């Protein structure tokens, strides 16, 4: 029996992949353990999107190398860094025994029955969709299930390593998506999150049906109370999606729409394929049909050549759109990307200042938005006791905000009605009211 431990860096796509990796290992007879120290096999699922995430990976590998001196242990690196660096990772320097790219997880059962010393690397791309049977996926959450609908990206934004780490776009057949959604509904999941690097470029390989069709079909599966999707590209956000969202009440009124910069000049250098005005038009279209929609975004500060004026335009865009949440980062050059050839000319101290300014402004906006929620009654999907406040239950509302609330009866997986009584910049507080 092999005891395995998985450590995941990065985004929801990686969390979702780790659930597949755990499923494949369990299906082959492995047993998951909660502590690294108890494992025979450690799998590190990696993120290459930012320099910092790679730095964290190497420091984590150093920690495992120390453990390897004390006990027999096999260490594997999977995911984006595995794909990019491949064989370079294997060997005594980092202590890595096997490396698998995102298309190669089906090879994990090689660990069973092979000698401890065997090393292997597999980073071949597959052009066909690789199916993991839904029953094999070991989901972390008991309330919300990730369902991948596409992988990879054809956009080649100038700063982004994803097309190199995840390959070109591949779309999952629509019947297979529907089958997995039906499976999770039958297992009692209340919420489904459709995932892909570019969900709105989805095309069913058989019929050519687009993302709006997929969204509608998934929303019609019995038992799915809430449906979300991530990530959408602003360049291809057709009005059809807005209409489906308006018509289907189980699609949450919430969209993550990465802006990256509020300056058209910077967006052009980023090769994002839209201008500031085009982005704001998409927002206007969404809010025209669904006025209370919650929008979140990604922002990069300090892209090569970003002037003070460009940066001010990003701040202005935040003031105009008033996002409910943002993920903001300092630019760092990534290997293989076009922007890596540009002069990284915004000094680190200035990038830090800009990041602090973005985050400070956003905090003020969120406090203002959250203050307005006080007194409202909101539907919340309970995820169990709060991590920091175990005396309260914790869940998410339709806008995907954390809501911590007093309750005498709610348990994980229940929908409850919560009256909002307080707020902070990043969460709401409240109390359950009688149904
Ligand atoms: S759309 Fe751009 S930022 Fe998003 S994954 Fe593709 S290349 Fe990266």
XYZ file of C-alpha atoms and ligand atoms in Angstrom:
443
model
C 0.000 0.000 0.000
C 1.361 3.429 -0.946
C 0.534 6.396 1.262
C 0.523 9.630 -0.707
C 0.446 13.335 0.082
C -0.333 16.078 -2.447
C 0.722 19.698 -2.092
C -0.929 22.132 -4.485
C 0.342 25.519 -5.583
C -1.732 27.859 -7.723
C -5.240 28.330 -8.988
C -8.515 26.397 -9.027
C -7.395 24.560 -12.181
C -4.525 23.136 -10.168
C -6.768 22.280 -7.225
C -9.021 20.489 -9.669
C -6.043 18.625 -11.190
C -4.893 17.584 -7.716
C -8.325 16.052 -7.137
C -7.778 14.000 -10.317
C -4.264 13.021 -9.262
C -5.586 11.922 -5.854
C -8.337 9.940 -7.568
C -5.945 8.169 -9.941
C -3.585 7.270 -7.078
C -6.468 6.067 -4.898
C -7.897 4.071 -7.792
C -4.562 2.282 -8.141
C -4.582 1.324 -4.462
C -2.938 4.354 -2.826
C -4.140 5.918 0.414
C -4.106 9.687 0.996
C -2.517 10.975 4.213
C -2.914 14.385 5.835
C 0.700 14.813 6.907
C 3.698 15.028 4.614
C 5.749 13.110 7.165
C 3.460 10.050 6.884
C 3.740 9.737 3.092
C 5.658 7.275 0.912
C 4.981 9.413 -2.164
C 4.774 13.199 -2.262
C 3.268 14.832 -5.344
C 3.785 18.562 -5.750
C 1.370 20.188 -8.171
C 3.023 23.341 -9.412
C 2.214 26.805 -10.713
C 4.431 28.731 -13.121
C 2.296 31.806 -13.607
C 4.461 34.022 -11.396
C 8.110 33.996 -10.481
C 7.139 33.948 -6.821
C 5.184 30.707 -7.179
C 8.237 28.979 -8.660
C 10.398 30.336 -5.817
C 7.935 28.872 -3.302
C 8.105 25.535 -5.105
C 11.877 25.314 -4.854
C 11.817 26.183 -1.180
C 9.185 23.458 -0.627
C 11.272 20.915 -2.546
C 14.198 21.763 -0.236
C 12.017 20.865 2.745
C 11.154 17.498 1.225
C 14.802 16.845 0.364
C 15.555 17.044 4.097
C 12.791 14.549 4.813
C 14.153 12.217 2.131
C 17.369 11.923 4.101
C 15.410 10.411 6.982
C 13.105 7.953 5.194
C 12.492 6.322 1.805
C 10.249 8.674 -0.103
C 9.387 9.256 -3.746
C 8.941 12.825 -4.830
C 7.047 13.839 -7.949
C 6.506 17.224 -9.558
C 3.422 17.612 -11.746
C 1.605 20.494 -13.453
C 2.877 23.673 -15.080
C 6.489 23.766 -13.830
C 6.793 20.048 -14.580
C 5.732 20.731 -18.162
C 8.084 23.679 -18.599
C 11.187 22.266 -16.938
C 10.716 18.522 -17.502
C 13.848 16.442 -17.142
C 15.776 19.385 -15.683
C 13.955 18.785 -12.368
C 14.858 15.117 -11.986
C 17.886 13.946 -10.077
C 19.733 14.245 -6.808
C 20.030 18.049 -6.835
C 16.315 18.584 -6.095
C 15.549 15.002 -5.071
C 12.767 14.704 -7.683
C 12.006 11.147 -8.849
C 9.250 11.692 -11.392
C 7.849 14.546 -13.449
C 4.463 14.541 -15.186
C 2.985 17.301 -17.314
C -0.753 18.144 -17.162
C -1.545 15.674 -19.972
C 0.286 12.752 -18.375
C -1.376 12.006 -15.031
C -2.664 8.678 -16.327
C 0.930 7.425 -15.863
C 0.790 7.812 -12.080
C -0.002 4.116 -11.485
C 3.580 3.401 -12.675
C 4.517 4.185 -9.074
C 2.866 0.972 -7.935
C 5.107 -2.003 -8.248
C 8.087 -0.117 -9.674
C 11.363 0.040 -7.752
C 11.926 3.002 -5.433
C 14.896 4.140 -7.513
C 12.981 4.300 -10.805
C 12.839 7.777 -12.246
C 10.524 8.861 -15.046
C 9.545 11.989 -16.938
C 6.506 12.357 -19.157
C 5.537 15.697 -20.679
C 4.037 14.708 -24.036
C 1.111 16.815 -25.178
C -2.086 15.099 -26.142
C -4.341 16.730 -28.714
C -7.370 14.702 -27.597
C -9.291 15.327 -24.401
C -8.086 13.026 -21.618
C -10.999 11.833 -19.588
C -10.837 11.039 -15.892
C -13.954 9.054 -14.943
C -15.975 11.235 -12.520
C -16.042 8.426 -9.946
C -12.234 8.536 -9.779
C -11.993 12.191 -8.746
C -11.361 12.760 -5.023
C -13.064 16.081 -4.381
C -11.856 18.225 -1.503
C -15.067 20.161 -1.008
C -18.306 18.541 0.080
C -20.443 21.361 -1.291
C -18.873 22.648 -4.485
C -17.496 20.560 -7.357
C -15.032 21.706 -9.989
C -15.780 20.464 -13.488
C -13.183 21.160 -16.186
C -14.646 22.082 -19.575
C -11.509 23.060 -21.483
C -7.783 23.279 -21.011
C -4.973 25.344 -22.439
C -4.944 28.674 -24.165
C -4.390 29.994 -27.694
C -4.156 33.660 -26.788
C -0.486 34.118 -25.990
C -0.870 37.260 -23.918
C 2.645 38.648 -23.901
C 3.251 38.148 -20.151
C 1.679 34.715 -19.736
C 3.335 31.334 -19.629
C 0.080 29.343 -19.661
C 0.073 28.484 -23.402
C 3.530 26.946 -22.913
C 2.721 25.228 -19.626
C -0.794 24.053 -20.504
C -0.649 23.827 -24.280
C -3.197 24.857 -26.882
C -6.910 24.846 -26.207
C -8.674 21.504 -25.936
C -12.368 21.218 -25.318
C -14.151 18.527 -23.421
C -17.090 16.919 -25.266
C -20.367 18.392 -24.037
C -21.960 14.998 -23.168
C -18.956 14.256 -20.975
C -19.336 17.593 -19.114
C -23.050 16.903 -18.621
C -22.339 13.387 -17.357
C -19.892 14.681 -14.742
C -22.306 17.401 -13.628
C -25.105 14.811 -13.297
C -22.719 12.613 -11.316
C -21.823 15.354 -8.808
C -25.499 16.352 -8.483
C -26.336 12.718 -7.671
C -23.589 12.758 -5.021
C -25.289 15.722 -3.328
C -23.128 18.625 -4.490
C -25.111 21.852 -4.552
C -22.705 23.963 -6.551
C -20.703 23.374 -9.731
C -17.836 25.547 -10.938
C -17.018 25.112 -14.621
C -13.299 25.601 -15.114
C -10.974 26.416 -17.971
C -8.285 28.950 -18.803
C -10.727 30.525 -21.275
C -14.151 29.064 -20.683
C -15.886 31.336 -23.155
C -13.827 30.059 -26.074
C -15.356 26.624 -25.434
C -16.486 24.668 -28.516
C -17.986 21.207 -28.297
C -15.686 19.090 -30.512
C -18.670 17.178 -31.918
C -21.269 19.864 -32.601
C -19.371 23.149 -32.312
C -21.812 24.311 -29.568
C -20.309 27.289 -27.752
C -20.009 28.227 -24.099
C -23.449 29.853 -23.854
C -25.028 26.548 -24.996
C -22.893 24.591 -22.572
C -23.833 26.899 -19.726
C -27.524 26.537 -20.471
C -27.324 22.746 -20.743
C -25.396 22.443 -17.486
C -27.817 24.770 -15.697
C -30.634 22.402 -16.722
C -29.117 19.401 -14.946
C -31.372 18.430 -12.040
C -30.075 19.195 -8.572
C -27.549 21.950 -9.355
C -28.601 24.906 -7.242
C -25.673 27.195 -8.072
C -23.494 27.281 -11.154
C -20.354 29.399 -11.621
C -17.677 29.559 -14.301
C -14.071 30.675 -14.421
C -12.105 32.231 -16.232
C -13.744 34.352 -18.919
C -11.810 36.391 -21.445
C -13.229 39.899 -21.971
C -12.490 39.714 -25.714
C -14.903 36.864 -26.279
C -17.738 37.514 -23.916
C -20.772 37.363 -26.199
C -24.124 38.853 -25.208
C -25.561 35.319 -25.425
C -23.796 34.478 -22.165
C -25.439 37.480 -20.486
C -28.832 36.304 -21.732
C -28.355 32.754 -20.468
C -27.264 34.154 -17.109
C -30.328 36.330 -16.941
C -32.718 33.531 -17.864
C -31.306 30.727 -15.737
C -31.703 31.642 -12.103
C -29.302 28.961 -10.855
C -26.347 30.647 -12.614
C -24.780 32.849 -9.962
C -24.797 36.571 -10.686
C -21.044 36.716 -10.524
C -18.319 36.783 -13.172
C -14.540 36.856 -12.959
C -13.373 39.035 -15.854
C -9.626 39.741 -15.862
C -8.892 43.366 -16.764
C -5.082 43.272 -16.143
C -4.630 46.985 -16.888
C -6.865 50.016 -17.265
C -4.625 51.504 -19.944
C -5.288 50.656 -23.595
C -1.613 51.235 -24.393
C -0.536 48.642 -21.806
C -3.302 46.240 -22.865
C -1.943 46.440 -26.396
C 1.555 45.570 -25.219
C 0.052 42.761 -23.183
C -1.626 41.509 -26.405
C -4.927 41.165 -24.617
C -7.009 41.824 -27.721
C -9.249 44.491 -26.177
C -8.972 48.110 -25.183
C -10.066 49.762 -21.966
C -13.232 50.955 -23.751
C -14.053 47.464 -25.052
C -13.670 46.055 -21.540
C -15.935 48.733 -20.077
C -18.500 47.976 -22.815
C -18.570 44.321 -21.728
C -19.186 45.462 -18.148
C -21.960 47.802 -19.294
C -23.563 44.958 -21.266
C -23.489 42.658 -18.260
C -24.807 45.275 -15.858
C -27.479 46.345 -18.354
C -29.065 42.912 -18.125
C -28.050 41.959 -14.590
C -27.632 45.181 -12.578
C -26.628 43.467 -9.336
C -23.937 41.247 -10.902
C -20.746 40.939 -8.823
C -17.574 41.318 -10.886
C -14.080 40.315 -9.856
C -10.857 40.766 -11.767
C -7.074 40.339 -12.039
C -4.697 43.290 -12.152
C -0.989 43.376 -13.027
C 1.003 46.466 -12.040
C 4.427 47.487 -13.316
C 4.222 45.872 -16.763
C 7.216 46.986 -18.895
C 6.707 50.575 -20.005
C 3.746 51.209 -17.676
C 3.819 54.951 -17.028
C 2.287 56.795 -14.090
C -0.530 57.861 -16.420
C -1.159 54.225 -17.462
C -1.234 53.228 -13.824
C -3.655 56.036 -12.963
C -5.963 54.626 -15.630
C -5.961 51.292 -13.846
C -6.975 53.024 -10.605
C -9.654 54.900 -12.512
C -11.000 51.651 -13.995
C -11.300 50.217 -10.467
C -13.274 53.312 -9.429
C -15.573 52.989 -12.449
C -16.286 49.260 -12.291
C -16.200 48.860 -8.497
C -15.221 45.192 -8.496
C -16.361 43.097 -5.558
C -12.914 41.469 -5.408
C -9.580 41.657 -7.199
C -6.421 39.571 -7.447
C -3.500 41.915 -7.960
C 0.153 41.215 -8.690
C 3.448 42.842 -9.526
C 4.643 41.994 -13.015
C 7.481 39.466 -13.209
C 8.950 38.201 -16.499
C 8.166 34.589 -17.303
C 10.240 32.298 -19.499
C 9.282 31.885 -23.186
C 6.926 34.859 -23.156
C 7.231 37.853 -25.483
C 7.227 40.302 -22.591
C 10.366 38.639 -21.226
C 12.201 40.330 -24.132
C 10.985 43.769 -23.061
C 12.994 45.899 -20.665
C 11.492 45.348 -17.218
C 11.852 49.051 -16.539
C 9.491 49.748 -13.648
C 11.687 49.571 -10.527
C 10.683 47.023 -7.891
C 10.017 49.750 -5.308
C 7.688 51.481 -7.744
C 5.895 48.196 -8.517
C 5.418 47.729 -4.784
C 4.025 51.248 -4.412
C 1.602 50.717 -7.277
C 0.467 47.373 -5.900
C -0.144 48.913 -2.467
C -2.111 51.746 -4.099
C -4.282 49.297 -6.064
C -4.926 47.183 -2.992
C -5.605 50.221 -0.794
C -8.148 51.615 -3.246
C -9.799 48.248 -3.679
C -10.066 47.794 0.080
C -11.909 51.124 0.331
C -14.261 50.107 -2.494
C -14.976 46.742 -0.878
C -15.675 48.383 2.475
C -18.167 50.707 0.779
C -19.832 47.849 -1.122
C -19.957 45.613 1.941
C -21.416 48.382 4.128
C -24.401 48.445 1.779
C -25.048 44.774 2.421
C -25.861 45.367 6.103
C -29.535 44.632 6.746
C -29.887 42.492 3.604
C -30.981 38.868 3.806
C -28.693 36.748 1.648
C -28.738 33.121 0.581
C -25.555 31.419 1.730
C -24.195 27.958 0.969
C -22.785 26.756 4.288
C -19.316 25.185 4.146
C -18.974 24.359 7.842
C -17.402 26.105 10.854
C -15.167 29.091 10.063
C -11.421 28.420 10.095
C -10.586 31.580 12.039
C -13.901 31.834 13.875
C -15.002 28.263 14.686
C -17.829 29.600 16.830
C -19.425 30.860 13.603
C -20.434 28.950 10.492
C -18.891 30.033 7.242
C -20.167 29.969 3.695
C -20.365 31.900 0.454
C -23.122 34.055 -0.951
C -24.126 34.265 -4.597
C -21.443 36.918 -5.212
C -18.905 34.357 -3.931
C -18.119 36.452 -0.839
C -17.271 34.782 2.450
C -20.097 35.148 4.969
C -19.483 34.133 8.590
C -22.679 33.725 10.536
C -24.255 32.666 13.793
C -26.407 29.593 13.481
C -27.820 26.969 15.763
C -28.649 24.447 13.074
C -26.844 24.945 9.756
C -24.444 22.281 8.610
C -22.091 21.885 5.672
C -24.010 21.810 2.377
C -27.129 23.606 3.652
C -28.476 26.704 1.988
C -29.383 29.195 4.697
C -30.780 32.701 4.785
C -28.459 35.066 6.613
C -29.211 38.597 7.717
C -26.044 40.642 7.288
C -25.136 42.491 10.480
C -21.513 43.469 9.974
C -18.673 43.521 7.504
C -14.967 43.848 6.906
C -13.208 44.506 3.610
C -12.968 40.827 2.717
C -15.987 39.195 4.345
C -19.466 39.723 5.720
C -20.909 38.729 9.091
C -24.473 37.848 9.979
C -26.962 35.581 11.632
C -29.134 32.869 10.222
C -32.795 33.702 10.164
C -35.598 31.166 10.367
C -36.508 29.691 6.978
S -5.865 34.451 -21.944
Fe -3.830 35.312 -21.731
S -3.582 35.461 -19.482
Fe -5.242 34.046 -19.835
S -4.299 32.007 -19.874
Fe -4.403 32.723 -21.997
S -2.427 33.681 -22.387
Fe -2.661 33.506 -20.158
